[in-house]
XYZ file of C-alpha atoms in Angstrom:
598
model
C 9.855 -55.756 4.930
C 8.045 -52.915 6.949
C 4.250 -53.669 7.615
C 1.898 -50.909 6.089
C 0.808 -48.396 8.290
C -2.576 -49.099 9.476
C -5.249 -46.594 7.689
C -6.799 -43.983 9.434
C -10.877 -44.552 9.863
C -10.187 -47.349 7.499
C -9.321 -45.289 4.472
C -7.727 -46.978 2.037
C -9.256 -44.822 -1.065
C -10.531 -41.430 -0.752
C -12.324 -39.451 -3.433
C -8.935 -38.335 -4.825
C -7.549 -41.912 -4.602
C -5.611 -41.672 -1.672
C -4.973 -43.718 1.698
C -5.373 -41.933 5.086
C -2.530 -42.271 7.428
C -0.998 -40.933 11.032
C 1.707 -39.000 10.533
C 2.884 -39.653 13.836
C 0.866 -41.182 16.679
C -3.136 -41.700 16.634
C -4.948 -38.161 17.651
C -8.492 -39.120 16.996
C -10.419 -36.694 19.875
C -13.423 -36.602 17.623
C -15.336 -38.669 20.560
C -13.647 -36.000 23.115
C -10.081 -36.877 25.419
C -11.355 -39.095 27.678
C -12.134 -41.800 24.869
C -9.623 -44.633 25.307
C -7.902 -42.919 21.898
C -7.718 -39.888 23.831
C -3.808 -38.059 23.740
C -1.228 -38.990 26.367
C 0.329 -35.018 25.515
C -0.889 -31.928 24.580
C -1.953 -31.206 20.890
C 1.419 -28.982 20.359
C 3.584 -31.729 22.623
C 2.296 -34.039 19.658
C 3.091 -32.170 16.520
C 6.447 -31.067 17.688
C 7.150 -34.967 18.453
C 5.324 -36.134 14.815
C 7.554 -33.423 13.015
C 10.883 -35.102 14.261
C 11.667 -33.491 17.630
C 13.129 -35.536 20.184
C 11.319 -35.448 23.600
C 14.232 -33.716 25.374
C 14.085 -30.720 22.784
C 10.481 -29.934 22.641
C 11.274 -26.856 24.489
C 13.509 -25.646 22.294
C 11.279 -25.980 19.617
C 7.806 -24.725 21.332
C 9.145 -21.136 21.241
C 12.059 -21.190 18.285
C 14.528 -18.435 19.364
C 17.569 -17.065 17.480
C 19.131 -17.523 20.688
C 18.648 -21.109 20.916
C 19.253 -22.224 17.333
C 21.868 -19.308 15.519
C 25.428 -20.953 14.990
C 28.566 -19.058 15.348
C 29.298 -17.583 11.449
C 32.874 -18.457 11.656
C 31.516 -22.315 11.552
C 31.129 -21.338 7.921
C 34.338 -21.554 5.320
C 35.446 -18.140 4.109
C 33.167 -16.514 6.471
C 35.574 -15.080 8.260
C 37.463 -13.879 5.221
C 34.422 -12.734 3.494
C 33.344 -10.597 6.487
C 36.787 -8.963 6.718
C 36.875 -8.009 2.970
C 33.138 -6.271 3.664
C 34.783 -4.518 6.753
C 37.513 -3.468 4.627
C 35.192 -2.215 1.619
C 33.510 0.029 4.277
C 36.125 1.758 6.291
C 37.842 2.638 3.014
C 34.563 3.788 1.473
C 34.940 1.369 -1.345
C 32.458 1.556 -4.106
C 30.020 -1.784 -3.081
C 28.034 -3.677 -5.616
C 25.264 -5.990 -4.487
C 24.672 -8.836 -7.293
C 21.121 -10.680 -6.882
C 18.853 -13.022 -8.017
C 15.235 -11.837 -9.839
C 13.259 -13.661 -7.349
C 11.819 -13.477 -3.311
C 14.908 -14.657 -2.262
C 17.747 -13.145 -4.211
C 15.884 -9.574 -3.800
C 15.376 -10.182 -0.033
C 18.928 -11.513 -0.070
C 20.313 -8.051 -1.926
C 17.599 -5.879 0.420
C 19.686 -7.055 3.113
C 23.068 -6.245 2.669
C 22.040 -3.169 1.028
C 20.511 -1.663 4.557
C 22.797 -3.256 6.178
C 25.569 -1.072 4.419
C 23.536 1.890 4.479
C 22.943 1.590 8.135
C 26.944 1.387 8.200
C 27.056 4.727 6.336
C 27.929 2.972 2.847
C 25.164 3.382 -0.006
C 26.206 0.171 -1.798
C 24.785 0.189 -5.591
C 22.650 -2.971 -6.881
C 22.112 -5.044 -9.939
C 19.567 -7.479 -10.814
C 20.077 -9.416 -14.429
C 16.864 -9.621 -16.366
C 14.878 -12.680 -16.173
C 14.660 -12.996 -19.966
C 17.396 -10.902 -21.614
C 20.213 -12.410 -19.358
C 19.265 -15.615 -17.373
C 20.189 -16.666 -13.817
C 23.528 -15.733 -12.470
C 26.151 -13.587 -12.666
C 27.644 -12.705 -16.143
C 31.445 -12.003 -17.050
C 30.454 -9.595 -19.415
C 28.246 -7.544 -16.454
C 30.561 -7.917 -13.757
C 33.977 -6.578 -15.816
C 31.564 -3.909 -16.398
C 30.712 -3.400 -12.897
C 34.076 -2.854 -12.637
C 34.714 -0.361 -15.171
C 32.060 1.462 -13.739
C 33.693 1.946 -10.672
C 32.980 -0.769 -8.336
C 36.020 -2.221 -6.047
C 33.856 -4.989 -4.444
C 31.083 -7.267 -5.987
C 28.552 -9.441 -3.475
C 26.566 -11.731 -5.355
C 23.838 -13.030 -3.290
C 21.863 -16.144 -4.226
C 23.742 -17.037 -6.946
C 27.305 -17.646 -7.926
C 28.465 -20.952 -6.607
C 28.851 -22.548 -10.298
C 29.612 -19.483 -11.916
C 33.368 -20.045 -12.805
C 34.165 -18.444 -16.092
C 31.978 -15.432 -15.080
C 33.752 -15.185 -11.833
C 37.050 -15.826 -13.678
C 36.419 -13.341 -16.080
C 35.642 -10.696 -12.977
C 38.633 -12.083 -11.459
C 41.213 -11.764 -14.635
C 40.008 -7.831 -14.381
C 40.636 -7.107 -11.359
C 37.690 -7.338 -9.559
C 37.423 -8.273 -6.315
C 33.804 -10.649 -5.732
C 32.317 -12.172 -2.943
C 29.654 -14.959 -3.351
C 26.960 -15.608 -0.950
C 24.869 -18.233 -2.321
C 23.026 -21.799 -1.073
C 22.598 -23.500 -4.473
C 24.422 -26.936 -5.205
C 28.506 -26.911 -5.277
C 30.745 -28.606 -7.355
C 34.296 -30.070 -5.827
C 36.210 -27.160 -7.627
C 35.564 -23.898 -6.466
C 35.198 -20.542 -8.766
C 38.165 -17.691 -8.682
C 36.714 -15.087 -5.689
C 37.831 -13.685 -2.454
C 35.354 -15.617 -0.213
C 32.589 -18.433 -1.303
C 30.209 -18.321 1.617
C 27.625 -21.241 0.685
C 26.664 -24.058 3.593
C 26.318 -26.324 1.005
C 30.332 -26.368 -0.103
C 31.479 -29.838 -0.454
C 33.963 -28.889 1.950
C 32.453 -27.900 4.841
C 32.314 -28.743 8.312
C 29.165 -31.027 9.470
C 27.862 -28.179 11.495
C 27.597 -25.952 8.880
C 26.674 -28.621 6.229
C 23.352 -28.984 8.650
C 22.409 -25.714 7.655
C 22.213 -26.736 4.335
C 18.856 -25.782 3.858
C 19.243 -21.878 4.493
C 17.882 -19.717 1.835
C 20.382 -17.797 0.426
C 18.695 -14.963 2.181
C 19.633 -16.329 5.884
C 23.347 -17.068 4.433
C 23.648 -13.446 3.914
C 21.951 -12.699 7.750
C 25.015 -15.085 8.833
C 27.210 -13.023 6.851
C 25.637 -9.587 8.356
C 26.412 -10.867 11.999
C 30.358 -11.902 10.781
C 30.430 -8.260 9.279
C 29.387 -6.284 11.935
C 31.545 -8.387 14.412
C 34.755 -7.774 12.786
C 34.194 -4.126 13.222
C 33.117 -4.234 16.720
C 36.541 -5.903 16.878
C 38.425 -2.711 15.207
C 36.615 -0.304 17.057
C 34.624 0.895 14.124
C 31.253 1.279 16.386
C 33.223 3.804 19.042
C 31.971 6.739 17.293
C 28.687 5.349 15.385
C 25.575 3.374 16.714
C 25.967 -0.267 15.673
C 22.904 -1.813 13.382
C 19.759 -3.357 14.856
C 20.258 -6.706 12.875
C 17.174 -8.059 14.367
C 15.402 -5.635 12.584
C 16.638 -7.317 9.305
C 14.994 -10.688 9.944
C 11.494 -9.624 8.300
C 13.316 -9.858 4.956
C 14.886 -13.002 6.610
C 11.548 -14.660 6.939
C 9.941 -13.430 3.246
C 13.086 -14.595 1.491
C 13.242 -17.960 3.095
C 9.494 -18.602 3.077
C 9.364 -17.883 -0.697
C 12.260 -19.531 -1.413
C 10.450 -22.736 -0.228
C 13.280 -23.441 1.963
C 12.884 -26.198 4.921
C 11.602 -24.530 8.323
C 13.402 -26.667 10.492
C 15.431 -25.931 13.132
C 17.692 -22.147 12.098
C 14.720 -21.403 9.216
C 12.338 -21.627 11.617
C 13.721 -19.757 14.494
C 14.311 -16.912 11.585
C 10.982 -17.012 10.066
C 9.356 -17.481 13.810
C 11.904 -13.877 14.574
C 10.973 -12.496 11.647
C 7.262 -12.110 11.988
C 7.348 -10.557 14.893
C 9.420 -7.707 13.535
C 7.063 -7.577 10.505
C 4.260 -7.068 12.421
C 6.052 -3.980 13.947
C 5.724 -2.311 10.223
C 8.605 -0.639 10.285
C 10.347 -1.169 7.189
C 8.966 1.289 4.858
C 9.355 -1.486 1.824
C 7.689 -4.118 3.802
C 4.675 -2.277 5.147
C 3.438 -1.107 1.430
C 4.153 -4.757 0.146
C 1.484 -5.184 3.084
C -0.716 -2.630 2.304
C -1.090 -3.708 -1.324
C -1.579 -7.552 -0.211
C -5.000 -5.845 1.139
C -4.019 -7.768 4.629
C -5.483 -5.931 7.484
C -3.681 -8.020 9.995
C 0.008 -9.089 10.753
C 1.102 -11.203 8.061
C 1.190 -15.278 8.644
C 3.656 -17.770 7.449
C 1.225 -18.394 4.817
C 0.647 -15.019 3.721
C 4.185 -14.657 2.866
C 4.354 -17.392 0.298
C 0.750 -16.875 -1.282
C 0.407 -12.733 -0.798
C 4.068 -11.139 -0.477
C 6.421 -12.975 -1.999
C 4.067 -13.506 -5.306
C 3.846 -9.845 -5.553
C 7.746 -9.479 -5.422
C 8.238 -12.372 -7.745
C 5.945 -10.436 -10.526
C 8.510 -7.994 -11.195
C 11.368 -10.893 -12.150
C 8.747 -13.125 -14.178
C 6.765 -10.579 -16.015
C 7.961 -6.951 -15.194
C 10.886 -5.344 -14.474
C 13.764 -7.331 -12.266
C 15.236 -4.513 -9.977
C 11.416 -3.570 -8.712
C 12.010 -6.060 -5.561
C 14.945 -4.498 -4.652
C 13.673 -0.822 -5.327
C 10.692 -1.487 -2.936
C 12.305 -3.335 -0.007
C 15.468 -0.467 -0.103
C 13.617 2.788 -0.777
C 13.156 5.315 1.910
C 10.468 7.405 0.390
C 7.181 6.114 1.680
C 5.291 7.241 -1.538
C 7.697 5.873 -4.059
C 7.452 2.402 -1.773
C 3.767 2.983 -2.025
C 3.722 3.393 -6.130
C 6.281 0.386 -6.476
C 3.956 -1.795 -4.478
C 1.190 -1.311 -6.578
C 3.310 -1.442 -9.663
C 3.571 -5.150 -8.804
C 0.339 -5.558 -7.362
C -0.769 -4.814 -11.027
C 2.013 -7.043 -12.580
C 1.088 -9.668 -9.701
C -2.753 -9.776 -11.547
C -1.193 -9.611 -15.132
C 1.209 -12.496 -13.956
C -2.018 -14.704 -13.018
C -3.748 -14.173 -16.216
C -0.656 -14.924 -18.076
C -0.794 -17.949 -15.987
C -4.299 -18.577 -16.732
C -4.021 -18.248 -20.497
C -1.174 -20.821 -20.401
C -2.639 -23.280 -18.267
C -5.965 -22.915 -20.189
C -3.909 -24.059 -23.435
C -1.741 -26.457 -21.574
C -4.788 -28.567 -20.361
C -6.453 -28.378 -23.678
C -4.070 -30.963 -24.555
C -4.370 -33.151 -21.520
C -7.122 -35.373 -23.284
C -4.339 -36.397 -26.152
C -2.620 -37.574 -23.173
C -4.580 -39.721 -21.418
C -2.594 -42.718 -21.965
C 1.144 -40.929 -20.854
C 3.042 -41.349 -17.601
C 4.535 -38.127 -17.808
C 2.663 -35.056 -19.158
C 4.919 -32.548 -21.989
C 2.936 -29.947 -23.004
C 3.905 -27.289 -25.647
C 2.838 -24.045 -26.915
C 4.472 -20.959 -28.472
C 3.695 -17.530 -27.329
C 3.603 -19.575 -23.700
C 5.459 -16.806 -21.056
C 8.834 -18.945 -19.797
C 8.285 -16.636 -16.551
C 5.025 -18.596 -16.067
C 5.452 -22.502 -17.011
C 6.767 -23.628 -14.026
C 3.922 -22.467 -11.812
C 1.562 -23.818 -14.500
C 3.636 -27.222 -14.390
C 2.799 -27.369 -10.512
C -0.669 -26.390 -11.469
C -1.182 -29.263 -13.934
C 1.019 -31.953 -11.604
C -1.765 -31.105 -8.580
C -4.446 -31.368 -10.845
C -3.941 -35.001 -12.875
C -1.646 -36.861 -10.140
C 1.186 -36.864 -12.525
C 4.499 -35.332 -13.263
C 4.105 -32.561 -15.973
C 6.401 -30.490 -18.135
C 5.659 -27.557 -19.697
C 7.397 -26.005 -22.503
C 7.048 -22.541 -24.231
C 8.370 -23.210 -27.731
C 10.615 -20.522 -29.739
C 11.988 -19.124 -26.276
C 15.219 -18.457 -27.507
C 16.741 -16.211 -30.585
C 17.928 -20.221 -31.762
C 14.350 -21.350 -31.449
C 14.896 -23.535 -28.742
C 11.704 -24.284 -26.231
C 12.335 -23.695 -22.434
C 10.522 -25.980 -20.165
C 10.264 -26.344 -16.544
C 8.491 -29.839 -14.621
C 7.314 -30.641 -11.365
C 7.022 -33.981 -10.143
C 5.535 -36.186 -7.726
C 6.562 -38.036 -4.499
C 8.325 -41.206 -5.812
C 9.250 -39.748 -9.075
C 12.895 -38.095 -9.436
C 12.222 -36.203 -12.823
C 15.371 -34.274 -12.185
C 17.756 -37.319 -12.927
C 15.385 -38.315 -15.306
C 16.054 -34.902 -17.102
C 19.806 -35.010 -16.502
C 20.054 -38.745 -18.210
C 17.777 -37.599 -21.250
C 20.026 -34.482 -21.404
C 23.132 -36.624 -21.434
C 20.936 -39.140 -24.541
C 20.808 -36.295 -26.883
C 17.448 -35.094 -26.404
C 18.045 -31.835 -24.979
C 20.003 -28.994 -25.227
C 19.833 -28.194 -21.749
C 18.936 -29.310 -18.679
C 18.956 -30.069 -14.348
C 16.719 -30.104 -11.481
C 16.063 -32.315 -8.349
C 13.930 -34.839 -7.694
C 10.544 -32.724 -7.328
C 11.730 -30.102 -10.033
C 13.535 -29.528 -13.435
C 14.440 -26.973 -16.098
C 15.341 -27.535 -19.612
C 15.996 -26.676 -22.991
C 14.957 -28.445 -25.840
C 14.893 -27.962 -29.918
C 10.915 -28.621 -31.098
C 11.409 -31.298 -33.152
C 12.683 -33.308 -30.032
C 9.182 -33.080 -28.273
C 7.927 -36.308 -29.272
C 11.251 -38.270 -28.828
C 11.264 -36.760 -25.002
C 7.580 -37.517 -24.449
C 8.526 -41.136 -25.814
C 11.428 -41.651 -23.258
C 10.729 -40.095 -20.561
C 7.124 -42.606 -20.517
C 9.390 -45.585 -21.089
C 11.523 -44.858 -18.366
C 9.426 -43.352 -15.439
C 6.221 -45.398 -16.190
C 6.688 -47.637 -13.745
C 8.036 -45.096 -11.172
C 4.500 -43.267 -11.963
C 2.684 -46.364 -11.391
C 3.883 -47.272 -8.399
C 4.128 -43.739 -6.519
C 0.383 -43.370 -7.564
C -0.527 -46.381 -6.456
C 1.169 -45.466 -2.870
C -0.344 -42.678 -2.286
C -1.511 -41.178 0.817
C -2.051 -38.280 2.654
C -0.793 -38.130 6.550
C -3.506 -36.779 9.215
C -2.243 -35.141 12.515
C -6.074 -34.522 13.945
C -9.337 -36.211 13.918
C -12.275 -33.798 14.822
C -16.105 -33.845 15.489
C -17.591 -30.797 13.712
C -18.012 -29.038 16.583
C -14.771 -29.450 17.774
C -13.617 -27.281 14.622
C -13.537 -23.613 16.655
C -11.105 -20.715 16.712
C -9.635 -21.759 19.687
C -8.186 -25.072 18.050
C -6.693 -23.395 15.474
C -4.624 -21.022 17.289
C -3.774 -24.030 19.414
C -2.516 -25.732 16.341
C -0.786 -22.614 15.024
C 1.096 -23.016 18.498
C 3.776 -25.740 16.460
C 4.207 -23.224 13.776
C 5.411 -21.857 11.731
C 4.819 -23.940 9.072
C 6.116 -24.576 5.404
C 8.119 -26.737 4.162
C 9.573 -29.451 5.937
C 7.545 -28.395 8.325
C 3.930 -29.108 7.098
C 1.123 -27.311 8.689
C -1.516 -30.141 10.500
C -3.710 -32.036 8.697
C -7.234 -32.328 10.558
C -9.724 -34.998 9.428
C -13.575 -33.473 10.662
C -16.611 -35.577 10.769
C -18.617 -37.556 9.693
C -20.830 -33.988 8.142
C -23.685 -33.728 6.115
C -23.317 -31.217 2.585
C -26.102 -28.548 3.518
C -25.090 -26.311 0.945
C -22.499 -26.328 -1.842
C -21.865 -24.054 -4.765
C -18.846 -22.927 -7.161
C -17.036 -19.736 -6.443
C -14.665 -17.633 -8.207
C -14.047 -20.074 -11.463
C -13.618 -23.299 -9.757
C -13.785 -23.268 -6.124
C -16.148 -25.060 -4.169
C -17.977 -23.667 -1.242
C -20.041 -25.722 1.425
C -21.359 -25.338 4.201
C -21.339 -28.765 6.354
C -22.390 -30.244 9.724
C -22.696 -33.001 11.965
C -24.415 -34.706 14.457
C -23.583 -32.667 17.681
C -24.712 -29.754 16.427
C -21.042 -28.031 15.026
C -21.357 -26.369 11.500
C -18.842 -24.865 9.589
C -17.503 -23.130 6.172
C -15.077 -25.517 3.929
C -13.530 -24.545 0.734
C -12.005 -26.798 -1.925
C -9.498 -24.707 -3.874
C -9.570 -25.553 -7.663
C -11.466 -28.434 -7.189
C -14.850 -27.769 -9.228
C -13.941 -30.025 -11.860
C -12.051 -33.015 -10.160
C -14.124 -35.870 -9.248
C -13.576 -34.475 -5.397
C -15.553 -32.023 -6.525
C -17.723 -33.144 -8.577
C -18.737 -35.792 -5.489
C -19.023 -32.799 -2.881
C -21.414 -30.156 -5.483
C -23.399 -33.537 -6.256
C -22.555 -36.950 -6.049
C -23.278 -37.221 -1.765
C -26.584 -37.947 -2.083
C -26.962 -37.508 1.658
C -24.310 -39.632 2.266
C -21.866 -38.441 5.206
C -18.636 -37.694 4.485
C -14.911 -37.326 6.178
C -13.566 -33.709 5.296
C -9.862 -33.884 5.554
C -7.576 -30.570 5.196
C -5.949 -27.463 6.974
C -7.769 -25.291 9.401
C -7.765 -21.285 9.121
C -9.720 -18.617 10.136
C -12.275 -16.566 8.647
C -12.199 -13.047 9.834
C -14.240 -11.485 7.277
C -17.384 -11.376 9.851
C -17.779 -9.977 12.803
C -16.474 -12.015 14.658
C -13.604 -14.974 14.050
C -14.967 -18.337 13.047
C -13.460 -21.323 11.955
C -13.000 -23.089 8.544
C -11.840 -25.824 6.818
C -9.106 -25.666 3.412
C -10.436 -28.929 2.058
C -7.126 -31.167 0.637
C -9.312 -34.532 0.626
C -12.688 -36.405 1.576
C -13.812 -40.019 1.876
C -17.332 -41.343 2.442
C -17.753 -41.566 6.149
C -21.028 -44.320 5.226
């Protein structure tokens, strides 16, 4: 049996319950590098090595480059053939229908081969099913009537992979579809022309390793197989071939939203991608920017907290094809009225939010004593629960459900739950699924969707406790957060955080570093905003610096840093950023945890 990990400053319970641990080697500089803890590498050397590079790739990885991480396309099965049915549809001026997805990722995804076409003198139509009306996925019913309407060639993109009657009913009328997709397979394929998904049970291991593309960088493989085939026939002699680099900003807002794993391809597309939003020169893109208010180029972060919220508002609580509309338009005012449009359905979609997870933690206290949390409420917006569910898992340690009863004409709730490290709620889903208790339902380990008829609530509640109880018990008991930095406060300056920022970017799979400053002293600390804390903190050598504690006002973290210090010093651990509201840079501190130092 493994020996624990020994504890980092001798952390074994924090305020939020937790153990501090390395994630990979010690980095404790807060007595300076010559300290007998002091690093054998450099701070980025480290990270690189704690995030699961081997020694002889750290170049590689320092500077991620399409170059040194893009796979041949043809690795992928029906690449080839889907590419050659795309170069077919566009030297006989076929009638092209883009299928998406109403979220980041499936609007990115149809963005994408949408410009793509247009930029190889096809204006390819697009249509985006309604979150509510018509669910995820590609219908029979829509895509016979694509056809009727005139389309020879469907592309569904991020989406598709287990749709077999729909595709069978597109097939069975004589429509030709192509699916482009990253979601789970099953052994038996649909009816199309070309499946391009790395995550085919068939494929080779080389593709299979890129498993963890969005489906927005499965259609950028697909772009690069297109335009090669008609290299190959000549079809660039007379006409400039497409910058596809110039593509990869929808690359990196797809795959960032999408939550997708930045290792290795994701991150040299995400890394790419920046760089060419920052040139703000898609028309789309550079209002999405402007309406973000960000006066800078965007970060990794800003994508998955500014941009792609703002696109996801039109899928969960407006209108589906806005995404699309904005990131394909060419008219800088209409990109500039479509931005705000979901800007404004952006602030409606937090309130919505807000009212639901108001009423969902009203009934936290009746709860107290359950494993698993299943809230319920009618009127709740099904576009909304699962952020709420993440919300409410954050906030009580615990996996949570939440449900928003009478969703469907057959009055059937639809729920969505996030879980915890430790705790695979989507099997747990699955098996009550399979017992008769729902209706409907999947998910992974971390999340789940579901349907369920009301009176099965407390039946669900009741099973789901007695089987993941001890699961719960024993993740919470375990847990822990992992620290890549330890800091003296005055070590906490602008510099270090753009050396940090060096390993990036980060996301998931990829976690951005965790820096443990101290021991401080609380100088000041109020509430912000409705429940953010603010302090001001300092230490002994003389560094002082701005921390924030997002949503924290009423935890007992909170609570302990507004009042319970009592002039006690404490260990501040979290993510650095910087705070360019003044004039001039300075340093801060995203507060994720903090332990008595004394």
């Amino acid at each position: 049996m493994a020996s624990r990990p020994s504890t980092v400053f001798g952390i074994e319970r924090s305020l939020t319950g937790k153990s501090w641990l390395w994630r990979g080697g010690n980095m404790d500089i807060s007595q300076g590098f010559g300290s007998p803890g002091g690093l054998e590498d450099d701070i980025v050397t480290q990270l690189l090595l704690s995030r699961g590079v081997d020694r002889s790739d750290l170049d590689r990885h320092r500077n991620p480059s399409l170059r040194a991480f893009l796979p041949d396309p043809s690795e992928f099965q029906d690449m080839d053939v889907a590419a050659a049915r795309l170069a077919d549809a566009v030297q006989k001026r076929e009638a092209i229908t883009v299928y998406g997805d109403y979220d980041v990722d499936g609007a990115t995804s149809a963005a994408l081969l949408i410009l793509l076409l247009r930029r190889l003198g096809i204006e390819a139509r697009y249509y985006i099913p309604d979150r509510l009306l018509e669910g995820y996925g590609p219908s029979g019913e829509a895509l016979v009537r694509l056809g009727k309407e005139g389309s020879d060639l469907v592309v569904t993109v991020d989406c598709g992979a287990m749709a077999h009657e729909a595709l069978a009913m597109a097939k069975d009328a004589g429509l030709d579809v192509v699916v482009v997709d990253h979601h789970k397979c099953s052994p038996e394929l649909p009816r199309t022309v070309a499946l391009v998904n790395p995550n085919r049970l068939d494929e080779s291991d080389l593709a299979a390793s890129h498993g963890n593309l969005a489906a927005v960088g499965v259609a950028f493989l697909l772009a690069i197989a297109t335009v090669r085939t008609l290299r190959a026939r000549g079809y660039f002699q007379e006409r400039r071939e497409p910058d596809l680099f110039a593509l990869l900003d929808l690359v990196a807002l797809g795959t960032v939203a999408d939550v997708a794993s930045l290792h290795g391809l994701n991150r040299a597309l995400v890394a790419q991608g920046l760089k060419v939003m920052a040139r703000r020169e898609h028309i789309g893109m550079s209002a999405l920017i402007d309406a973000s208010r960000l006066s800078r180029a965007p970060t990794c972060s800003d994508l998955g907290f500014a941009l792609g919220p703002r696109i996801n508002a039109g899928g969960r609580v407006g209108e589906s094809t806005l995404g699309v509309r904005l990131l394909t338009t060419t008219d800088p005012h209409e990109a500039e009225q479509i931005a705000a449009q979901l800007s404004h359905l952006n602030d409606e979609r937090r309130a919505i939010e807000q009212a639901v997870q108001e009423a969902a933690e009203e009934q936290l206290a009746r709860q107290d004593n359950r494993s698993v949390l299943v809230l319920a409420g009618a009127g709740w917006h099904p576009g909304v629960i699962g952020i709420v569910a993440g919300r409410i898992k954050e906030k009580t340690g615990k996996p949570a459900l939440v449900i928003a009863l009478e969703a469907d004409e057959a009055g059937n709730g639809k729920g969505s739950g996030r879980s915890i490290a430790g705790v695979d709620l989507g099997a747990a889903i699955i098996a009550a699924r399979e017992a008769g208790l729902l209706v409907a339902g999947g998910g992974h380990a971390m999340a789940c969707g579901l349907t369920i008829a009301p009176d099965k609530l407390e039946a669900l509640s009741d099973w789901l406790d007695d089987r993941l109880a001890g699961d719960v018990a024993r993740a919470s008991a375990s847990q822990s957060i992992r620290l890549d930095l330890a800091l003296s406060p005055g070590g906490l300056t602008p510099d270090l955080v753009e050396t940090l920022d060096g390993a990036g970017p980060y996301g998931m799979g990829w976690p951005g570093p965790r820096v443990a400053v101290g021991p401080v002293r609380v100088f000041k600390a109020d509430v912000v905003g409705k429940d953010h804390v603010r302090l001001i903190v300092g230490g002994q050598d003389g560094g002082r610096f701005k921390a924030m504690a997002f949503r924290a006002a009423e935890t007992d973290m909170g609570q302990a840093l507004l009042h319970g210090s009592e002039g006690r010093r404490l260990w501040l651990a979290g993510r650095t950023k910087i705070d360019d509201w003044g004039p001039r840079p300075q340093a801060e501190l995203h507060i994720e945890d903090a332990a008595f130092a004394d």
